[in-house]
Amino acid sequence: MSALDELFAPRAIAVLGASATPGKLGAAMADSLASFPGPVMKVNSGRPDPDRGFFPTVGEAAAAHGITPDLVVSCIPAAVTADALREAVAVGARVALVCAGGFAEAGGDGALHQQALAEVVRDTGIRVLGPNTSGFLAPHRRLTASFVPGAPDLEPGPVAVVAASGGVNHALAFALAEAGVGLRLGVGLGNSLDVTQADVLCHLADDDGVRAVALHVETAAEGRRLTEAVRRLTDRVPVVALVVGRSDIGDFARSHTGALATSWRVTRTALRQAGAVLVDDERDLVDAVTALSRVRLPANPRPGIGLVTAQAGPGLLLTDDLRSHGIPVPPLVERTVKELRELLPALTYLNNPVDTGRPSPALTQVVERVSEDPGIDVTAVYGLLEPTAVDLPAALTAARTATPLVAVVGGPVEQARRTRRELGEAGIPCAATPASGSAMVRALVEDAAARTRLGAIVTASDAPTLPPLGPVDEHTAKGVLADLGIRTPVRRVCANPGGAHAALDELVGPVVVKILDAEILHKTEVGGVQVGIRTHEELDDALARMPASPALLVEQMAPAGPELIVGVRRDPVFGPVLALGAGGTAAEILGDVSLRLAPLPAHEAHAMLDELATRQMFLGARGATPVDRARLTHVLLALASLAADNAVAECEINPLRVLPDGDVVALDAVLLLRDPRDQGGSDDA
């Protein structure tokens, strides 16, 4: 039994601030709850009228109805909410929905009102949804705890919505209804004072009526508790997540890694690693959960898509969109092509996408043959409604396919809408445009791929001995990396210019001279790095250009090659986050970075390079030696294991240069340690 059952499945409800005056929040809420099959008690301390069903207190309402309300819905001002809930708890109420605004989101006295409400939660154990939310919807229970017009008319169905915003909750619920998909539960969290997204997701994990979940995230204060809830839920049903805040770059850390790992990126990374399908806008969110509520593929790292189109142009739009997102649209085997030649006229294209020329009476057989091809895991069909040529919905529902079907149907508005609903009821996800069809197919593919990643074993290295607390210079940081098996340049620490001259004689080839000062992280910005030094005269000139420093670091200069940045930092919400990007400014300017939460399995680390837009630079472009993927994966896993030590705040290698033999070497390193006073708490805020 879920801890939130009394919230979402109460036996009786009391409405605080219920009113008979149209237009008031309490009146709208009472009207919405009219269809609830249990008692709905109306409480109005200012204008009680027991003869009309309005009682001054929850206690008197409960006595009159002969039952204690499980759920209290508060529609009263923020300033009096806390005291009213204390009184309700004293009567026996267990959960509350607080709709009013004027709490922390309003600033000023609102923060005090929210603090008072939090104290009620702490003192009494009552669970509170809100404040500052338009409520929740549970159509299958005829429970509409919402004041939004039209909400009581929503049909029950298999999709749950968990939204940071009450407004987004309702917007998605109505959009799903337009798509012909009913709602199982729709929750707007509001300020999330008590009941959080993780709480609701855990509740849904025990609900057999849920087939897919739409998750809207504005902030992710719970960190890994949220990802653990998503991970648990995706074992049974798919989760599609829309994360808001693409433009929020957060607070930069002192190194580049902090700039790359913004809150938006980290939240998306965390949810993806937990098994969620990510989308970029609310339209794709609706398309994705529509498809996943009707079809879920077996776990598969790279499902292949077969496409059948009755109109070439729209079919090519669908094909192009899928391929641009890296979705395989493989050629069909010769046997399949031969069978299609017997069904279709000459001059049509038969090797994926399959073009029937026009809606063909043989469409059912064509779709069946494509679905039976060994490289196909999902079959998508595009067609305009042309009843004189073929009954499209009948042809698709009659098909006995070897793979799930996704349909994209266009035509006269009402006729096309009816067709999409009819196909949906037959278990065939159906979109209105090629872009929406692509979003549906991508969701199926990404969910299948996600489940192949979730069972992998996390690998870890033995953590090295860390230096004492305090600023760590580059030489010491590189020593830690060397202990982890990461290659670093041959180097000498020199106390004075004389030592630097001796190091120049000892090291082979040109050298790099750097100031060695733990307080200066970006040495090039202060002229503290001089490269390509071969002679003692060049060394004297270099030293004259450099600022004063407690010591010097002389290193053997590495051969030229492409450069990466690798770093791990401790996110305040999600804990250790691993970053990989192109070296130099490309990662920051282009946003070309791949992230993972640490620790992570080896295959996740191996895949990070493939997510970079600049990956070809490191995979042998223009005849260059490709990076040794095994060595790069080792570096990533080593940094991830370093982050497991609670004493490490951040470690960055920038640049990590690819050598002519494909190996990688850490040319610069930054290691930041945490203050012991910050090490006892959780990374979850």
PDB file of C-alpha atoms in Angstrom, residues 391-509:
ATOM      1  CA  ASP A 391      -9.593   1.668 -46.171  1.00  0.00           C
ATOM      2  CA  LEU A 392      -6.453   2.688 -44.282  1.00  0.00           C
ATOM      3  CA  PRO A 393      -7.584   1.969 -40.705  1.00  0.00           C
ATOM      4  CA  ALA A 394      -9.048  -1.380 -41.731  1.00  0.00           C
ATOM      5  CA  ALA A 395      -5.863  -2.298 -43.608  1.00  0.00           C
ATOM      6  CA  LEU A 396      -3.669  -1.529 -40.604  1.00  0.00           C
ATOM      7  CA  THR A 397      -5.826  -3.171 -37.956  1.00  0.00           C
ATOM      8  CA  ALA A 398      -6.083  -6.286 -40.156  1.00  0.00           C
ATOM      9  CA  ALA A 399      -2.296  -6.609 -40.461  1.00  0.00           C
ATOM     10  CA  ARG A 400      -0.791  -9.500 -38.530  1.00  0.00           C
ATOM     11  CA  THR A 401       2.609  -7.963 -38.028  1.00  0.00           C
ATOM     12  CA  ALA A 402       5.730  -9.440 -36.483  1.00  0.00           C
ATOM     13  CA  THR A 403       6.582  -6.080 -34.876  1.00  0.00           C
ATOM     14  CA  PRO A 404       4.587  -3.281 -33.238  1.00  0.00           C
ATOM     15  CA  LEU A 405       3.058  -0.718 -35.587  1.00  0.00           C
ATOM     16  CA  VAL A 406       3.152   3.086 -35.457  1.00  0.00           C
ATOM     17  CA  ALA A 407       0.883   4.964 -37.870  1.00  0.00           C
ATOM     18  CA  VAL A 408       0.942   8.529 -39.183  1.00  0.00           C
ATOM     19  CA  VAL A 409      -2.372   9.492 -40.762  1.00  0.00           C
ATOM     20  CA  GLY A 410      -3.315  12.706 -42.528  1.00  0.00           C
ATOM     21  CA  GLY A 411      -6.503  13.816 -44.213  1.00  0.00           C
ATOM     22  CA  PRO A 412      -9.665  15.854 -43.539  1.00  0.00           C
ATOM     23  CA  VAL A 413      -9.493  17.050 -39.937  1.00  0.00           C
ATOM     24  CA  GLU A 414     -12.426  15.254 -38.345  1.00  0.00           C
ATOM     25  CA  GLN A 415     -12.016  12.099 -40.394  1.00  0.00           C
ATOM     26  CA  ALA A 416      -8.310  11.908 -39.581  1.00  0.00           C
ATOM     27  CA  ARG A 417      -9.005  12.518 -35.871  1.00  0.00           C
ATOM     28  CA  ARG A 418     -11.529   9.678 -35.806  1.00  0.00           C
ATOM     29  CA  THR A 419      -9.063   7.397 -37.572  1.00  0.00           C
ATOM     30  CA  ARG A 420      -6.273   8.178 -35.116  1.00  0.00           C
ATOM     31  CA  ARG A 421      -8.594   7.466 -32.206  1.00  0.00           C
ATOM     32  CA  GLU A 422      -9.787   4.221 -33.798  1.00  0.00           C
ATOM     33  CA  LEU A 423      -6.230   3.016 -34.403  1.00  0.00           C
ATOM     34  CA  GLY A 424      -5.217   4.038 -30.879  1.00  0.00           C
ATOM     35  CA  GLU A 425      -8.034   1.992 -29.407  1.00  0.00           C
ATOM     36  CA  ALA A 426      -6.730  -0.942 -31.470  1.00  0.00           C
ATOM     37  CA  GLY A 427      -3.323  -0.527 -29.792  1.00  0.00           C
ATOM     38  CA  ILE A 428      -1.632   1.239 -32.732  1.00  0.00           C
ATOM     39  CA  PRO A 429      -0.092   4.608 -31.765  1.00  0.00           C
ATOM     40  CA  CYS A 430      -1.149   7.104 -34.413  1.00  0.00           C
ATOM     41  CA  ALA A 431       0.262  10.570 -35.100  1.00  0.00           C
ATOM     42  CA  ALA A 432      -0.970  13.436 -37.243  1.00  0.00           C
ATOM     43  CA  THR A 433       2.352  14.559 -38.784  1.00  0.00           C
ATOM     44  CA  PRO A 434       5.696  13.002 -39.723  1.00  0.00           C
ATOM     45  CA  ALA A 435       7.375  14.977 -36.912  1.00  0.00           C
ATOM     46  CA  SER A 436       4.950  13.564 -34.349  1.00  0.00           C
ATOM     47  CA  GLY A 437       5.361  10.089 -35.807  1.00  0.00           C
ATOM     48  CA  SER A 438       9.115  10.405 -35.464  1.00  0.00           C
ATOM     49  CA  ALA A 439       8.727  11.477 -31.825  1.00  0.00           C
ATOM     50  CA  MET A 440       6.637   8.366 -31.166  1.00  0.00           C
ATOM     51  CA  VAL A 441       9.120   6.019 -32.813  1.00  0.00           C
ATOM     52  CA  ARG A 442      12.094   7.666 -31.081  1.00  0.00           C
ATOM     53  CA  ALA A 443      10.400   7.228 -27.713  1.00  0.00           C
ATOM     54  CA  LEU A 444       9.887   3.507 -28.313  1.00  0.00           C
ATOM     55  CA  VAL A 445      13.490   3.093 -29.442  1.00  0.00           C
ATOM     56  CA  GLU A 446      15.004   5.130 -26.621  1.00  0.00           C
ATOM     57  CA  ASP A 447      12.978   3.312 -23.968  1.00  0.00           C
ATOM     58  CA  ALA A 448      14.112  -0.051 -25.350  1.00  0.00           C
ATOM     59  CA  ALA A 449      17.737   1.093 -25.406  1.00  0.00           C
ATOM     60  CA  ALA A 450      17.518   2.527 -21.888  1.00  0.00           C
ATOM     61  CA  ARG A 451      16.488  -0.813 -20.428  1.00  0.00           C
ATOM     62  CA  THR A 452      19.534  -2.517 -21.929  1.00  0.00           C
ATOM     63  CA  ARG A 453      21.753  -0.105 -19.972  1.00  0.00           C
ATOM     64  CA  LEU A 454      20.103  -0.382 -16.579  1.00  0.00           C
ATOM     65  CA  GLY A 455      21.305  -3.838 -15.641  1.00  0.00           C
ATOM     66  CA  ALA A 456      25.002  -3.136 -16.230  1.00  0.00           C
ATOM     67  CA  ILE A 457      27.468  -3.567 -13.385  1.00  0.00           C
ATOM     68  CA  VAL A 458      29.104  -0.420 -12.054  1.00  0.00           C
ATOM     69  CA  THR A 459      32.879  -0.669 -12.031  1.00  0.00           C
ATOM     70  CA  ALA A 460      35.204   1.153  -9.675  1.00  0.00           C
ATOM     71  CA  SER A 461      38.929   1.483  -9.085  1.00  0.00           C
ATOM     72  CA  ASP A 462      40.720   1.550  -5.777  1.00  0.00           C
ATOM     73  CA  ALA A 463      40.870   5.148  -4.623  1.00  0.00           C
ATOM     74  CA  PRO A 464      44.387   6.602  -4.371  1.00  0.00           C
ATOM     75  CA  THR A 465      45.862   8.247  -1.309  1.00  0.00           C
ATOM     76  CA  LEU A 466      44.815  11.903  -1.316  1.00  0.00           C
ATOM     77  CA  PRO A 467      46.996  14.788  -0.175  1.00  0.00           C
ATOM     78  CA  PRO A 468      46.241  16.586   3.105  1.00  0.00           C
ATOM     79  CA  LEU A 469      43.406  19.104   3.118  1.00  0.00           C
ATOM     80  CA  GLY A 470      44.368  22.403   1.528  1.00  0.00           C
ATOM     81  CA  PRO A 471      45.160  23.769  -1.933  1.00  0.00           C
ATOM     82  CA  VAL A 472      46.593  21.109  -4.269  1.00  0.00           C
ATOM     83  CA  ASP A 473      49.173  22.100  -6.881  1.00  0.00           C
ATOM     84  CA  GLU A 474      49.380  20.623 -10.370  1.00  0.00           C
ATOM     85  CA  HIS A 475      52.269  18.263  -9.622  1.00  0.00           C
ATOM     86  CA  THR A 476      50.441  16.729  -6.660  1.00  0.00           C
ATOM     87  CA  ALA A 477      47.206  16.446  -8.661  1.00  0.00           C
ATOM     88  CA  LYS A 478      49.049  14.622 -11.430  1.00  0.00           C
ATOM     89  CA  GLY A 479      50.533  12.277  -8.859  1.00  0.00           C
ATOM     90  CA  VAL A 480      47.007  11.316  -7.816  1.00  0.00           C
ATOM     91  CA  LEU A 481      46.096  10.713 -11.469  1.00  0.00           C
ATOM     92  CA  ALA A 482      49.203   8.589 -11.990  1.00  0.00           C
ATOM     93  CA  ASP A 483      48.164   6.442  -9.024  1.00  0.00           C
ATOM     94  CA  LEU A 484      44.905   5.848 -10.899  1.00  0.00           C
ATOM     95  CA  GLY A 485      46.785   4.652 -13.981  1.00  0.00           C
ATOM     96  CA  ILE A 486      46.348   7.854 -15.979  1.00  0.00           C
ATOM     97  CA  ARG A 487      49.364   8.858 -18.049  1.00  0.00           C
ATOM     98  CA  THR A 488      51.028  12.157 -17.180  1.00  0.00           C
ATOM     99  CA  PRO A 489      54.110  13.890 -18.677  1.00  0.00           C
ATOM    100  CA  VAL A 490      57.592  13.274 -17.353  1.00  0.00           C
ATOM    101  CA  ARG A 491      58.244  16.300 -15.114  1.00  0.00           C
ATOM    102  CA  ARG A 492      60.491  17.868 -12.534  1.00  0.00           C
ATOM    103  CA  VAL A 493      59.615  20.239  -9.696  1.00  0.00           C
ATOM    104  CA  CYS A 494      62.179  23.026  -9.414  1.00  0.00           C
ATOM    105  CA  ALA A 495      62.647  25.409  -6.505  1.00  0.00           C
ATOM    106  CA  ASN A 496      64.459  28.061  -8.569  1.00  0.00           C
ATOM    107  CA  PRO A 497      65.675  28.944 -12.092  1.00  0.00           C
ATOM    108  CA  GLY A 498      68.814  26.895 -11.568  1.00  0.00           C
ATOM    109  CA  GLY A 499      66.743  23.801 -10.999  1.00  0.00           C
ATOM    110  CA  ALA A 500      64.780  24.561 -14.164  1.00  0.00           C
ATOM    111  CA  HIS A 501      68.007  24.701 -16.199  1.00  0.00           C
ATOM    112  CA  ALA A 502      69.076  21.356 -14.737  1.00  0.00           C
ATOM    113  CA  ALA A 503      65.680  19.863 -15.662  1.00  0.00           C
ATOM    114  CA  LEU A 504      66.063  21.138 -19.237  1.00  0.00           C
ATOM    115  CA  ASP A 505      69.323  19.210 -19.541  1.00  0.00           C
ATOM    116  CA  GLU A 506      67.762  16.074 -18.070  1.00  0.00           C
ATOM    117  CA  LEU A 507      64.505  15.899 -20.044  1.00  0.00           C
ATOM    118  CA  VAL A 508      64.465  14.853 -23.701  1.00  0.00           C
ATOM    119  CA  GLY A 509      63.166  17.236 -26.355  1.00  0.00           C
TER     120      GLY A 509
END
